[in-house]
Tab-separated table of C-alpha atoms in Angstrom:
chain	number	residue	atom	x	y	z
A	1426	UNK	CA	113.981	100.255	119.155
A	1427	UNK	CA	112.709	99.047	115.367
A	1428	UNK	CA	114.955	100.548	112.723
A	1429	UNK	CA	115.128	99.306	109.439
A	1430	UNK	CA	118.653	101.394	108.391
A	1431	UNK	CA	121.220	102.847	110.518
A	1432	UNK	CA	123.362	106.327	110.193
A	1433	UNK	CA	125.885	108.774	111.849
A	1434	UNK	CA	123.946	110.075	114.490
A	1435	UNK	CA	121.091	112.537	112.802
A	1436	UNK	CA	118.004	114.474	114.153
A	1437	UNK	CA	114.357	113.573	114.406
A	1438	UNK	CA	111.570	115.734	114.398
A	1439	UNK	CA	108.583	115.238	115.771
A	1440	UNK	CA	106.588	119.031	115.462
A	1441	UNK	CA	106.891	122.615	115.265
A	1442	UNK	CA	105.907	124.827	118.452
A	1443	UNK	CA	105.983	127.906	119.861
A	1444	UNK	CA	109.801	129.065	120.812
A	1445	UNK	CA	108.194	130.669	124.507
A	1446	UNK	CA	106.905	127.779	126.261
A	1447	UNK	CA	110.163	125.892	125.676
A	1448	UNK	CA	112.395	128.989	126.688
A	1449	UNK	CA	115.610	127.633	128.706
A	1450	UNK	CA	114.016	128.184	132.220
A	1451	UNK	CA	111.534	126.203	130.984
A	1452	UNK	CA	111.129	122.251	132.510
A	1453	UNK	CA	112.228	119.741	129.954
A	1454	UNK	CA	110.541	117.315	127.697
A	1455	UNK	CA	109.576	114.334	129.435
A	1456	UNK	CA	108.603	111.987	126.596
A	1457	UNK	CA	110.607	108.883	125.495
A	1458	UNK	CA	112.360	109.661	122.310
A	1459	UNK	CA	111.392	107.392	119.212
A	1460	UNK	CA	115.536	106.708	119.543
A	1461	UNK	CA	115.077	105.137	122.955
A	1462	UNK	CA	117.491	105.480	126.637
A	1463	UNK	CA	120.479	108.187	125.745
A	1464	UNK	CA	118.593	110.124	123.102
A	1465	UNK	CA	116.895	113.099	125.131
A	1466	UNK	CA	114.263	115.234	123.403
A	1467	UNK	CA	114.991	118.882	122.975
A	1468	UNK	CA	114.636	121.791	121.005
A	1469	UNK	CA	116.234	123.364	117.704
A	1470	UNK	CA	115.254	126.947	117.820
A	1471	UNK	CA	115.192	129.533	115.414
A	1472	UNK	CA	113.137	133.155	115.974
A	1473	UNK	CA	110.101	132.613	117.858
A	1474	UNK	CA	109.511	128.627	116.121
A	1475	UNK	CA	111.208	125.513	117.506
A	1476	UNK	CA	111.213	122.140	116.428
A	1477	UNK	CA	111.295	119.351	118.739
A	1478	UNK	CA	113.506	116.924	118.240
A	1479	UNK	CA	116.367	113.886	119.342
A	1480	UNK	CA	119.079	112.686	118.151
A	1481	UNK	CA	118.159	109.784	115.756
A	1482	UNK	CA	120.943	106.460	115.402
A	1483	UNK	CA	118.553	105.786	112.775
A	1484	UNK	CA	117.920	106.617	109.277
A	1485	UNK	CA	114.680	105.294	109.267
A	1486	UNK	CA	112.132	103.476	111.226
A	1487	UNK	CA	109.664	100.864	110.486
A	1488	UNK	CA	106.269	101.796	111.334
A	1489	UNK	CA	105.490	99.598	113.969
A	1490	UNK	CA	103.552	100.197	117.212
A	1491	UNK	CA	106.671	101.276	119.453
A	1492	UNK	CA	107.690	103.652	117.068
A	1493	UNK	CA	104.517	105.589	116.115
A	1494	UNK	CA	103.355	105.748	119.632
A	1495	UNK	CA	106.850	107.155	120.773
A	1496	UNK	CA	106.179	109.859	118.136
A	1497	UNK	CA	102.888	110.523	119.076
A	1498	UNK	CA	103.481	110.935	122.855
A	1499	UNK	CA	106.510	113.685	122.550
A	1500	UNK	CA	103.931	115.926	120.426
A	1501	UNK	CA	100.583	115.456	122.586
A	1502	UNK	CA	103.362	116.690	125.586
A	1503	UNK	CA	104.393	119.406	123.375
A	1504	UNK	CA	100.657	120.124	122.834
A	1505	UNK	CA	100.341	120.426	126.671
A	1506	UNK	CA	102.028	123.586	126.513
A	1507	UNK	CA	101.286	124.982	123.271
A	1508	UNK	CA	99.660	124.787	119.581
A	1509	UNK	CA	101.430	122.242	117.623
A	1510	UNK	CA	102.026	121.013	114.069
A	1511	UNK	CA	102.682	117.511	113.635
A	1512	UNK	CA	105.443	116.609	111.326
A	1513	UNK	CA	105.554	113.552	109.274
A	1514	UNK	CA	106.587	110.309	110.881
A	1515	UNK	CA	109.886	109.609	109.715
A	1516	UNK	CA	111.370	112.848	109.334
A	1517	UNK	CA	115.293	112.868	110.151
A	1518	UNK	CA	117.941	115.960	109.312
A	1519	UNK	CA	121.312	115.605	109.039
A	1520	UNK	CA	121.902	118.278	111.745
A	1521	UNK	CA	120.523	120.947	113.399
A	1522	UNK	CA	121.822	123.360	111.474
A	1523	UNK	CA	119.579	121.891	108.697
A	1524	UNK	CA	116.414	122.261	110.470
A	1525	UNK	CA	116.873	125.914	110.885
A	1526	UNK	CA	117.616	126.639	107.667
A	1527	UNK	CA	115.419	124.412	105.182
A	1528	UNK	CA	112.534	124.036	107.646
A	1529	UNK	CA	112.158	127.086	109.864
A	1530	UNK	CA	113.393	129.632	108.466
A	1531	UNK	CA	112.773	128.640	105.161
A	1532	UNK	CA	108.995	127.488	106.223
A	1533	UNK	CA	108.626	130.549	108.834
A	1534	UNK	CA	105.972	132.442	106.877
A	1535	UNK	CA	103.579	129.017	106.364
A	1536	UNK	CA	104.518	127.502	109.827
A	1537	UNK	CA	102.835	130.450	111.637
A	1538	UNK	CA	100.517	130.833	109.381
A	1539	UNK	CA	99.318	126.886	110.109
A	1540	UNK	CA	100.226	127.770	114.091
A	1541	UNK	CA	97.565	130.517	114.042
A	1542	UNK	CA	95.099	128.189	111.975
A	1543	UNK	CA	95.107	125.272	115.017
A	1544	UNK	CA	95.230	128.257	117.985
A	1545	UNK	CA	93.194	127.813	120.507
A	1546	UNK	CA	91.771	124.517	118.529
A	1547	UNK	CA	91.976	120.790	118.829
A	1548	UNK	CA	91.285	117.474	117.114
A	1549	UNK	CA	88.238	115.115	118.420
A	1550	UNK	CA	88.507	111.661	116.207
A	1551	UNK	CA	85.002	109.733	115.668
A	1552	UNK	CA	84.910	106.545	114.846
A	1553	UNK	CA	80.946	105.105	114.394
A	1554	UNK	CA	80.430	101.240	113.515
A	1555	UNK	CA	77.148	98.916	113.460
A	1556	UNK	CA	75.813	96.402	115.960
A	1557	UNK	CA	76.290	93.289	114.013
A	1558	UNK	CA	73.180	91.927	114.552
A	1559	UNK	CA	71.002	95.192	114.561
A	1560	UNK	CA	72.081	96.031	111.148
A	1561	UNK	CA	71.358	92.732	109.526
A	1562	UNK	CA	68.180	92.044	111.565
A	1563	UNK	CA	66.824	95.835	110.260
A	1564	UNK	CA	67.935	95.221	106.628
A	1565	UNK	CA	65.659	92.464	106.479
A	1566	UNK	CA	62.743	94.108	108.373
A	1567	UNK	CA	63.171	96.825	105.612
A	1568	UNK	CA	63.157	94.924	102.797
A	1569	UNK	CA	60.622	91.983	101.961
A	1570	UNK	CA	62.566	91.185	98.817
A	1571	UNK	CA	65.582	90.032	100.834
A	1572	UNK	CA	63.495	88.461	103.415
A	1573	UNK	CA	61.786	86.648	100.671
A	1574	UNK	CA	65.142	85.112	99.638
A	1575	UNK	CA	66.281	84.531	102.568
A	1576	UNK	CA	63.225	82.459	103.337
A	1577	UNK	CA	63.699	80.655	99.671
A	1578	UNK	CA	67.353	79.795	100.580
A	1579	UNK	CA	66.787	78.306	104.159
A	1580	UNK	CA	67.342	74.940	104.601
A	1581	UNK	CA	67.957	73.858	101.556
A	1582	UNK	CA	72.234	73.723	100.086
A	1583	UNK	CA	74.247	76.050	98.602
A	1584	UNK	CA	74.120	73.431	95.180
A	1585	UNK	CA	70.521	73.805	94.905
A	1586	UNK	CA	70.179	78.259	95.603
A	1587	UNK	CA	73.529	79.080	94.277
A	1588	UNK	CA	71.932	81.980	92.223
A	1589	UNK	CA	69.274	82.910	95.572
A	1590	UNK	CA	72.534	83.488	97.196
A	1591	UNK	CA	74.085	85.506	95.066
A	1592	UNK	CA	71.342	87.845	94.872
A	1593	UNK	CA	70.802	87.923	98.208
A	1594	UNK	CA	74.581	89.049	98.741
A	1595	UNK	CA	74.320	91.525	96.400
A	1596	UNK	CA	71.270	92.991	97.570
A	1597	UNK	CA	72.889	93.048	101.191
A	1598	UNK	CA	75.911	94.700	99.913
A	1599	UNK	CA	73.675	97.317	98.042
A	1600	UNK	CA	71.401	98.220	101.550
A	1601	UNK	CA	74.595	98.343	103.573
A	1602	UNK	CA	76.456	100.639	101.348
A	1603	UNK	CA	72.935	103.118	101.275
A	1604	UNK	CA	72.991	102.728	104.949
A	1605	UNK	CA	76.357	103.359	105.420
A	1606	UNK	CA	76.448	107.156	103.513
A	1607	UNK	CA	72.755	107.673	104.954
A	1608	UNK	CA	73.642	107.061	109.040
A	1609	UNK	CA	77.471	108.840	108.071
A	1610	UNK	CA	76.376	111.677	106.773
A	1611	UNK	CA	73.914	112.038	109.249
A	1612	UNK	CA	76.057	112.407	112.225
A	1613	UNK	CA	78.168	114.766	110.021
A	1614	UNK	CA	75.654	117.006	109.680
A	1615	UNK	CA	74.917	116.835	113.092
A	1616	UNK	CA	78.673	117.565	114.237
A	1617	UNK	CA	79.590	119.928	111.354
A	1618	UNK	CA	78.946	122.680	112.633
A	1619	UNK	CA	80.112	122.814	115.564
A	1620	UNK	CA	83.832	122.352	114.069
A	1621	UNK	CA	86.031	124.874	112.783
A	1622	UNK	CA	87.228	121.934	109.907
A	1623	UNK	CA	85.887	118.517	109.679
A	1624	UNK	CA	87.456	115.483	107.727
A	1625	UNK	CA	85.880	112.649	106.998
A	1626	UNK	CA	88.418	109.166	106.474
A	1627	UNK	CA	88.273	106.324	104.370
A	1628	UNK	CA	86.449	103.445	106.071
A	1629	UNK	CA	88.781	100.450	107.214
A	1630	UNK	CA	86.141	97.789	107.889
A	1631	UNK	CA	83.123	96.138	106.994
A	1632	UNK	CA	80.817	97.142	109.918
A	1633	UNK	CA	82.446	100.973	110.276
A	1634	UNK	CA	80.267	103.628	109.120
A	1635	UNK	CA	82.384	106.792	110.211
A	1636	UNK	CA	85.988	107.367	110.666
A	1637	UNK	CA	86.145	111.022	110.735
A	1638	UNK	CA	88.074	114.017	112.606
A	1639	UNK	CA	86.550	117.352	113.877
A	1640	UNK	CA	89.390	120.313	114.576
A	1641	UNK	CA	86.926	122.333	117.229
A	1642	UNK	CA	87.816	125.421	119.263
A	1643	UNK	CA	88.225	124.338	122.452
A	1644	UNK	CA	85.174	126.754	123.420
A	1645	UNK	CA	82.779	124.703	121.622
A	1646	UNK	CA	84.877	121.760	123.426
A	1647	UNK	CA	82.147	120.775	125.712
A	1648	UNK	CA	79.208	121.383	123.250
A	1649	UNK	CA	80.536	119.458	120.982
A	1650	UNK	CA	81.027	116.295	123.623
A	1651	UNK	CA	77.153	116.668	124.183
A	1652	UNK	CA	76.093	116.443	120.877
A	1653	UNK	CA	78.574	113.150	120.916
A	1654	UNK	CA	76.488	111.948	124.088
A	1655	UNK	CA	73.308	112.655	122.397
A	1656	UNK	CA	73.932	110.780	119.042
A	1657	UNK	CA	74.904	107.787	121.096
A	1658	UNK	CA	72.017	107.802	123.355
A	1659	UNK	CA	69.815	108.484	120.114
A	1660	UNK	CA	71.178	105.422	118.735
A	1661	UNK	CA	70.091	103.102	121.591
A	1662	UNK	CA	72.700	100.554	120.503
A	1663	UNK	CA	72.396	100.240	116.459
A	1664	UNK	CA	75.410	101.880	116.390
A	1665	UNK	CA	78.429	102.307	118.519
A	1666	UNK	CA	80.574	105.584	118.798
A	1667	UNK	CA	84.353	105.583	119.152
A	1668	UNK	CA	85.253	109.388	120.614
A	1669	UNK	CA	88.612	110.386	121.298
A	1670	UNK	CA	90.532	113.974	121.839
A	1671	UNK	CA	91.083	116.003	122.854
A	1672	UNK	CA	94.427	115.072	120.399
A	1673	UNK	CA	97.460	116.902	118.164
A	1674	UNK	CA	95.209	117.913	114.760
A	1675	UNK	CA	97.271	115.032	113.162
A	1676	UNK	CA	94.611	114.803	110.322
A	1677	UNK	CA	94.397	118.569	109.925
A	1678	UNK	CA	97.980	119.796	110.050
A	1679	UNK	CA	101.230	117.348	108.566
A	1680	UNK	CA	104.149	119.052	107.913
A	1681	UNK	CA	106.098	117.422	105.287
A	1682	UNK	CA	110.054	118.175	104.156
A	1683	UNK	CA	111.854	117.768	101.340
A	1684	UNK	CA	115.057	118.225	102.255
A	1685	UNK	CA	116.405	118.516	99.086
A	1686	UNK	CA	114.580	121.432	97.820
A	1687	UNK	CA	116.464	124.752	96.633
């Protein structure tokens, strides 16, 4: 366990449910809690919501691997048996009695309002990023100007084409950023509708062209896969597609609490 502050026992929450599929007949929550060995997950119920929670030793937790992935893995097991709303990493109440009053009941009207919005609905993540050498060896097929520098610059140093490189780097930046919102919003356009809500993410490396989520209804489920299938057999290797879901509609839904709100 990675903590970073330490506390009287309190509660983490992880997402808000149903109340049904988690009645007390029900079988238990399997999932390791983010608190580790002795802190079982369970539920905090009020009406027909529940939150799913453990007991927390900790105050707060660094964001590490551990931790995130034993938050994520309680809610995609919630999501198993019902719609789910993913609540911010880090969340922690001083009691139960706290989450029933300043988050469900207080939040009842919006949390099945966002609970009816994700019904029946998932997330599929898309991540899309170049082939290396494809995109650099079709920038300079497409443009003569920066095969013409390129051809200026070889062989000779860096001292004697200082300027010839600079260009040339800036001309390469220029074609790769044109590239990157032409192909992107290609495949959006492509995928759009077919989702109920589409977001698209900032871009976290050089070669990545997409980073985008898709919250589809899970009967356009398998249409949607095929149009995935046919964008990456379209591409014949210039670019290569990332696909993962069905998941919790982490980019969609994030419920956030301020505990100290009147």
């Amino acid at each position: 366990m990675d903590t970073t502050s330490f506390m009287d026992v309190g509660t983490y929450i992880y997402c808000i449910a149903r109340a049904e599929p988690f009645a007390d007949s029900a079988a238990p929550i399997l999932a390791k809690s983010i608190g580790g060995p002795g802190y079982p997950v369970y539920t905090v119920r009020f009406m027909d919501l529940v939150a799913i929670v453990s007991d927390s030793p900790a105050a707060r937790y660094d964001v590490g691997r551990q931790n995130t992935l034993a938050h994520q893995r309680v809610i995609e097991e919630v999501m198993s048996r019902s719609e789910v709303l993913p609540v911010r990493f880090n969340t922690i109440a001083k009691s139960q009695q706290q989450i029933q009053d300043r988050l469900l009941k207080r939040k009842f009207g919006e949390l099945h309002y966002l609970l009816r919005h994700v019904r029946g609905r998932a997330e599929l993540g898309l991540k899309v990023f170049w082939n290396r050498e494809r995109l650099f060896a079709d920038i300079a097929s497409e443009s003569a100007q920066i095969r013409a520098l390129r051809d200026t610059i070889a062989g000779k140093s860096p001292e004697e084409t200082h300027y010839q490189r600079i260009q040339l780097g800036q001309l390469i930046e220029e074609t790769i950023i044109r590239k990157r919102d032409e192909d992107a919003d290609a495949i959006v356009q492509v995928l759009r509708p077919l989702a109920f809500e589409t977001k698209v993410n900032k871009i976290l490396t050089d070669m990545m062209v997409l980073n985008a989520a898709f919250l589809v209804a899970e009967n356009n489920g398998q249409a949607f896969d095929a149009k995935v299938n046919e964008l990456d057999d379209t591409q014949q290797g210039r670019l290569i597609l990332k696909y993962v879901g069905p998941l919790p509609p982490y980019n969609f839904v994030n419920v956030v609490v301020h505990w100290d709100e009147e």
